[in-house]
Amino acid sequence: MDKSKLVVTYEAFGAVGDGKTDDVPAIYQAHEFANNENLPVKARDGATYYIGGAATVINIQTTTDFGTARFIIDDRNVENRVHNVFHVTSREIPLDLTEVNSLQVGQSNLGTTLPARSLVANLLATIKKNKKFKQL
């Protein structure tokens, strides 16, 4: 079977997308399946997915296209106010770029080759004041 053309939908797992029916179980199951099978997820254009107050964290680890779908997150009867509804993480293992000695604003070359298209983030224990950056 050629997986390159497969797309996971919320409706395949029972989502209604009418803005009234709690679609959390279906959205959760769709993403769990997609994560396990490394498949993309596509929401139905024009759907309105209702997310009730259950303390469920939906892990997203694959490409997800929300299109023109909307999500109503109803927190009136939420079970846990400090949990996230969606948790987006990468399936890729982070690289430690110890050979990169410095990063500058507008730098276009790291002086090393990466194994694939990558996002490079500079994670510092302390942030130095710099006129080019706003302090948060």
PDB file of C-alpha atoms in Angstrom:
ATOM      1  CA  MET A   1       0.000   0.000   0.000  1.00  0.00           C
ATOM      2  CA  ASP A   2       1.312   3.451  -0.971  1.00  0.00           C
ATOM      3  CA  LYS A   3       1.064   5.560   2.210  1.00  0.00           C
ATOM      4  CA  SER A   4       2.100   8.745   0.410  1.00  0.00           C
ATOM      5  CA  LYS A   5      -1.496   9.427  -0.647  1.00  0.00           C
ATOM      6  CA  LEU A   6      -3.165   8.562   2.673  1.00  0.00           C
ATOM      7  CA  VAL A   7      -4.581  11.346   4.848  1.00  0.00           C
ATOM      8  CA  VAL A   8      -6.214  10.934   8.251  1.00  0.00           C
ATOM      9  CA  THR A   9      -9.474  12.820   8.841  1.00  0.00           C
ATOM     10  CA  TYR A  10     -11.273  13.491  12.096  1.00  0.00           C
ATOM     11  CA  GLU A  11     -14.506  12.209  10.564  1.00  0.00           C
ATOM     12  CA  ALA A  12     -12.902   8.788   9.973  1.00  0.00           C
ATOM     13  CA  PHE A  13     -12.724   8.517  13.772  1.00  0.00           C
ATOM     14  CA  GLY A  14     -16.260   9.758  14.405  1.00  0.00           C
ATOM     15  CA  ALA A  15     -15.985  13.560  14.516  1.00  0.00           C
ATOM     16  CA  VAL A  16     -19.141  15.408  13.501  1.00  0.00           C
ATOM     17  CA  GLY A  17     -17.789  18.940  13.111  1.00  0.00           C
ATOM     18  CA  ASP A  18     -21.151  20.611  13.791  1.00  0.00           C
ATOM     19  CA  GLY A  19     -19.915  22.873  16.612  1.00  0.00           C
ATOM     20  CA  LYS A  20     -22.132  21.101  19.173  1.00  0.00           C
ATOM     21  CA  THR A  21     -20.981  17.486  19.392  1.00  0.00           C
ATOM     22  CA  ASP A  22     -17.846  17.009  21.505  1.00  0.00           C
ATOM     23  CA  ASP A  23     -15.253  15.942  18.924  1.00  0.00           C
ATOM     24  CA  VAL A  24     -12.333  15.521  21.349  1.00  0.00           C
ATOM     25  CA  PRO A  25     -12.361  11.690  21.369  1.00  0.00           C
ATOM     26  CA  ALA A  26     -12.306  11.555  17.559  1.00  0.00           C
ATOM     27  CA  ILE A  27      -9.645  14.263  17.207  1.00  0.00           C
ATOM     28  CA  TYR A  28      -7.505  12.523  19.839  1.00  0.00           C
ATOM     29  CA  GLN A  29      -7.826   9.111  18.155  1.00  0.00           C
ATOM     30  CA  ALA A  30      -7.131  10.572  14.703  1.00  0.00           C
ATOM     31  CA  HIS A  31      -3.886  12.146  15.860  1.00  0.00           C
ATOM     32  CA  GLU A  32      -2.799   9.057  17.812  1.00  0.00           C
ATOM     33  CA  PHE A  33      -3.318   6.949  14.681  1.00  0.00           C
ATOM     34  CA  ALA A  34      -1.569   9.514  12.459  1.00  0.00           C
ATOM     35  CA  ASN A  35       1.363   9.759  14.888  1.00  0.00           C
ATOM     36  CA  ASN A  36       1.773   5.962  15.003  1.00  0.00           C
ATOM     37  CA  GLU A  37       1.527   5.584  11.218  1.00  0.00           C
ATOM     38  CA  ASN A  38       3.397   8.825  10.363  1.00  0.00           C
ATOM     39  CA  LEU A  39       0.470  10.110   8.294  1.00  0.00           C
ATOM     40  CA  PRO A  40      -0.755  13.669   7.743  1.00  0.00           C
ATOM     41  CA  VAL A  41      -4.052  14.894   9.207  1.00  0.00           C
ATOM     42  CA  LYS A  42      -6.572  17.081   7.359  1.00  0.00           C
ATOM     43  CA  ALA A  43      -9.566  18.766   8.984  1.00  0.00           C
ATOM     44  CA  ARG A  44     -12.716  19.103   6.897  1.00  0.00           C
ATOM     45  CA  ASP A  45     -12.958  22.577   5.377  1.00  0.00           C
ATOM     46  CA  GLY A  46     -15.884  24.506   6.863  1.00  0.00           C
ATOM     47  CA  ALA A  47     -16.268  22.150   9.847  1.00  0.00           C
ATOM     48  CA  THR A  48     -16.581  23.516  13.377  1.00  0.00           C
ATOM     49  CA  TYR A  49     -15.093  21.091  15.882  1.00  0.00           C
ATOM     50  CA  TYR A  50     -16.310  21.417  19.460  1.00  0.00           C
ATOM     51  CA  ILE A  51     -13.771  20.690  22.191  1.00  0.00           C
ATOM     52  CA  GLY A  52     -15.399  20.147  25.583  1.00  0.00           C
ATOM     53  CA  GLY A  53     -13.774  20.386  28.989  1.00  0.00           C
ATOM     54  CA  ALA A  54     -12.217  16.916  29.272  1.00  0.00           C
ATOM     55  CA  ALA A  55      -8.573  16.991  30.387  1.00  0.00           C
ATOM     56  CA  THR A  56      -7.336  15.356  27.189  1.00  0.00           C
ATOM     57  CA  VAL A  57      -4.070  16.411  25.568  1.00  0.00           C
ATOM     58  CA  ILE A  58      -4.051  15.896  21.800  1.00  0.00           C
ATOM     59  CA  ASN A  59      -0.485  15.183  20.666  1.00  0.00           C
ATOM     60  CA  ILE A  60       0.325  16.356  17.140  1.00  0.00           C
ATOM     61  CA  GLN A  61       3.512  14.923  15.627  1.00  0.00           C
ATOM     62  CA  THR A  62       2.685  14.892  11.924  1.00  0.00           C
ATOM     63  CA  THR A  63       1.713  17.449   9.305  1.00  0.00           C
ATOM     64  CA  THR A  64      -1.729  18.834  10.130  1.00  0.00           C
ATOM     65  CA  ASP A  65      -3.852  20.943   7.778  1.00  0.00           C
ATOM     66  CA  PHE A  66      -6.677  22.726   9.610  1.00  0.00           C
ATOM     67  CA  GLY A  67      -7.768  24.436   6.368  1.00  0.00           C
ATOM     68  CA  THR A  68     -10.827  26.589   7.020  1.00  0.00           C
ATOM     69  CA  ALA A  69     -12.052  24.451   9.931  1.00  0.00           C
ATOM     70  CA  ARG A  70     -12.796  26.176  13.228  1.00  0.00           C
ATOM     71  CA  PHE A  71     -12.357  24.905  16.767  1.00  0.00           C
ATOM     72  CA  ILE A  72     -14.565  25.919  19.683  1.00  0.00           C
ATOM     73  CA  ILE A  73     -12.747  25.301  22.961  1.00  0.00           C
ATOM     74  CA  ASP A  74     -15.359  25.331  25.709  1.00  0.00           C
ATOM     75  CA  ASP A  75     -13.702  25.854  29.079  1.00  0.00           C
ATOM     76  CA  ARG A  76     -16.870  26.359  31.159  1.00  0.00           C
ATOM     77  CA  ASN A  77     -16.668  22.912  32.758  1.00  0.00           C
ATOM     78  CA  VAL A  78     -13.004  22.165  32.194  1.00  0.00           C
ATOM     79  CA  GLU A  79     -11.520  19.342  34.287  1.00  0.00           C
ATOM     80  CA  ASN A  80      -8.015  20.832  34.430  1.00  0.00           C
ATOM     81  CA  ARG A  81      -7.393  24.499  33.618  1.00  0.00           C
ATOM     82  CA  VAL A  82      -3.598  24.170  33.368  1.00  0.00           C
ATOM     83  CA  HIS A  83      -3.415  21.489  30.669  1.00  0.00           C
ATOM     84  CA  ASN A  84      -2.964  22.226  26.975  1.00  0.00           C
ATOM     85  CA  VAL A  85      -5.540  21.039  24.468  1.00  0.00           C
ATOM     86  CA  PHE A  86      -2.972  20.546  21.698  1.00  0.00           C
ATOM     87  CA  HIS A  87       0.665  19.613  22.201  1.00  0.00           C
ATOM     88  CA  VAL A  88       2.739  19.926  19.030  1.00  0.00           C
ATOM     89  CA  THR A  89       6.090  18.153  19.009  1.00  0.00           C
ATOM     90  CA  SER A  90       8.519  16.890  16.432  1.00  0.00           C
ATOM     91  CA  ARG A  91       9.153  13.233  15.709  1.00  0.00           C
ATOM     92  CA  GLU A  92      12.730  14.159  14.863  1.00  0.00           C
ATOM     93  CA  ILE A  93      15.581  13.785  17.323  1.00  0.00           C
ATOM     94  CA  PRO A  94      17.134  17.175  18.162  1.00  0.00           C
ATOM     95  CA  LEU A  95      20.679  17.762  16.953  1.00  0.00           C
ATOM     96  CA  ASP A  96      23.293  19.376  19.154  1.00  0.00           C
ATOM     97  CA  LEU A  97      25.204  21.701  16.848  1.00  0.00           C
ATOM     98  CA  THR A  98      28.333  22.025  18.955  1.00  0.00           C
ATOM     99  CA  GLU A  99      30.375  22.987  15.872  1.00  0.00           C
ATOM    100  CA  VAL A 100      28.357  26.219  15.460  1.00  0.00           C
ATOM    101  CA  ASN A 101      30.321  28.861  17.334  1.00  0.00           C
ATOM    102  CA  SER A 102      28.051  31.878  16.924  1.00  0.00           C
ATOM    103  CA  LEU A 103      24.696  33.038  15.616  1.00  0.00           C
ATOM    104  CA  GLN A 104      24.069  36.538  14.327  1.00  0.00           C
ATOM    105  CA  VAL A 105      20.958  38.363  13.183  1.00  0.00           C
ATOM    106  CA  GLY A 106      20.484  37.664   9.467  1.00  0.00           C
ATOM    107  CA  GLN A 107      23.132  34.916   9.375  1.00  0.00           C
ATOM    108  CA  SER A 108      22.571  32.787   6.276  1.00  0.00           C
ATOM    109  CA  ASN A 109      25.159  30.050   6.788  1.00  0.00           C
ATOM    110  CA  LEU A 110      25.938  27.998   9.895  1.00  0.00           C
ATOM    111  CA  GLY A 111      29.199  26.647   8.529  1.00  0.00           C
ATOM    112  CA  THR A 112      27.943  23.074   8.776  1.00  0.00           C
ATOM    113  CA  THR A 113      25.685  20.715   6.825  1.00  0.00           C
ATOM    114  CA  LEU A 114      22.409  19.540   8.343  1.00  0.00           C
ATOM    115  CA  PRO A 115      20.915  16.135   7.473  1.00  0.00           C
ATOM    116  CA  ALA A 116      17.571  17.602   6.312  1.00  0.00           C
ATOM    117  CA  ARG A 117      15.538  20.830   6.233  1.00  0.00           C
ATOM    118  CA  SER A 118      15.792  22.065   9.786  1.00  0.00           C
ATOM    119  CA  LEU A 119      14.717  24.701  12.237  1.00  0.00           C
ATOM    120  CA  VAL A 120      17.631  26.045  14.245  1.00  0.00           C
ATOM    121  CA  ALA A 121      16.797  27.516  17.632  1.00  0.00           C
ATOM    122  CA  ASN A 122      19.308  29.141  19.924  1.00  0.00           C
ATOM    123  CA  LEU A 123      18.501  28.068  23.467  1.00  0.00           C
ATOM    124  CA  LEU A 124      20.510  30.031  25.990  1.00  0.00           C
ATOM    125  CA  ALA A 125      20.546  29.699  29.750  1.00  0.00           C
ATOM    126  CA  THR A 126      20.809  33.475  29.951  1.00  0.00           C
ATOM    127  CA  ILE A 127      19.777  36.144  27.462  1.00  0.00           C
ATOM    128  CA  LYS A 128      22.135  39.044  26.927  1.00  0.00           C
ATOM    129  CA  LYS A 129      20.634  42.441  26.287  1.00  0.00           C
ATOM    130  CA  ASN A 130      20.886  43.326  22.641  1.00  0.00           C
ATOM    131  CA  LYS A 131      19.551  46.486  21.011  1.00  0.00           C
ATOM    132  CA  LYS A 132      18.249  44.448  18.058  1.00  0.00           C
ATOM    133  CA  PHE A 133      16.006  42.236  20.211  1.00  0.00           C
ATOM    134  CA  LYS A 134      13.106  43.157  22.457  1.00  0.00           C
ATOM    135  CA  GLN A 135      13.195  41.745  25.942  1.00  0.00           C
ATOM    136  CA  LEU A 136      10.070  39.704  26.657  1.00  0.00           C
TER     137      LEU A 136
END
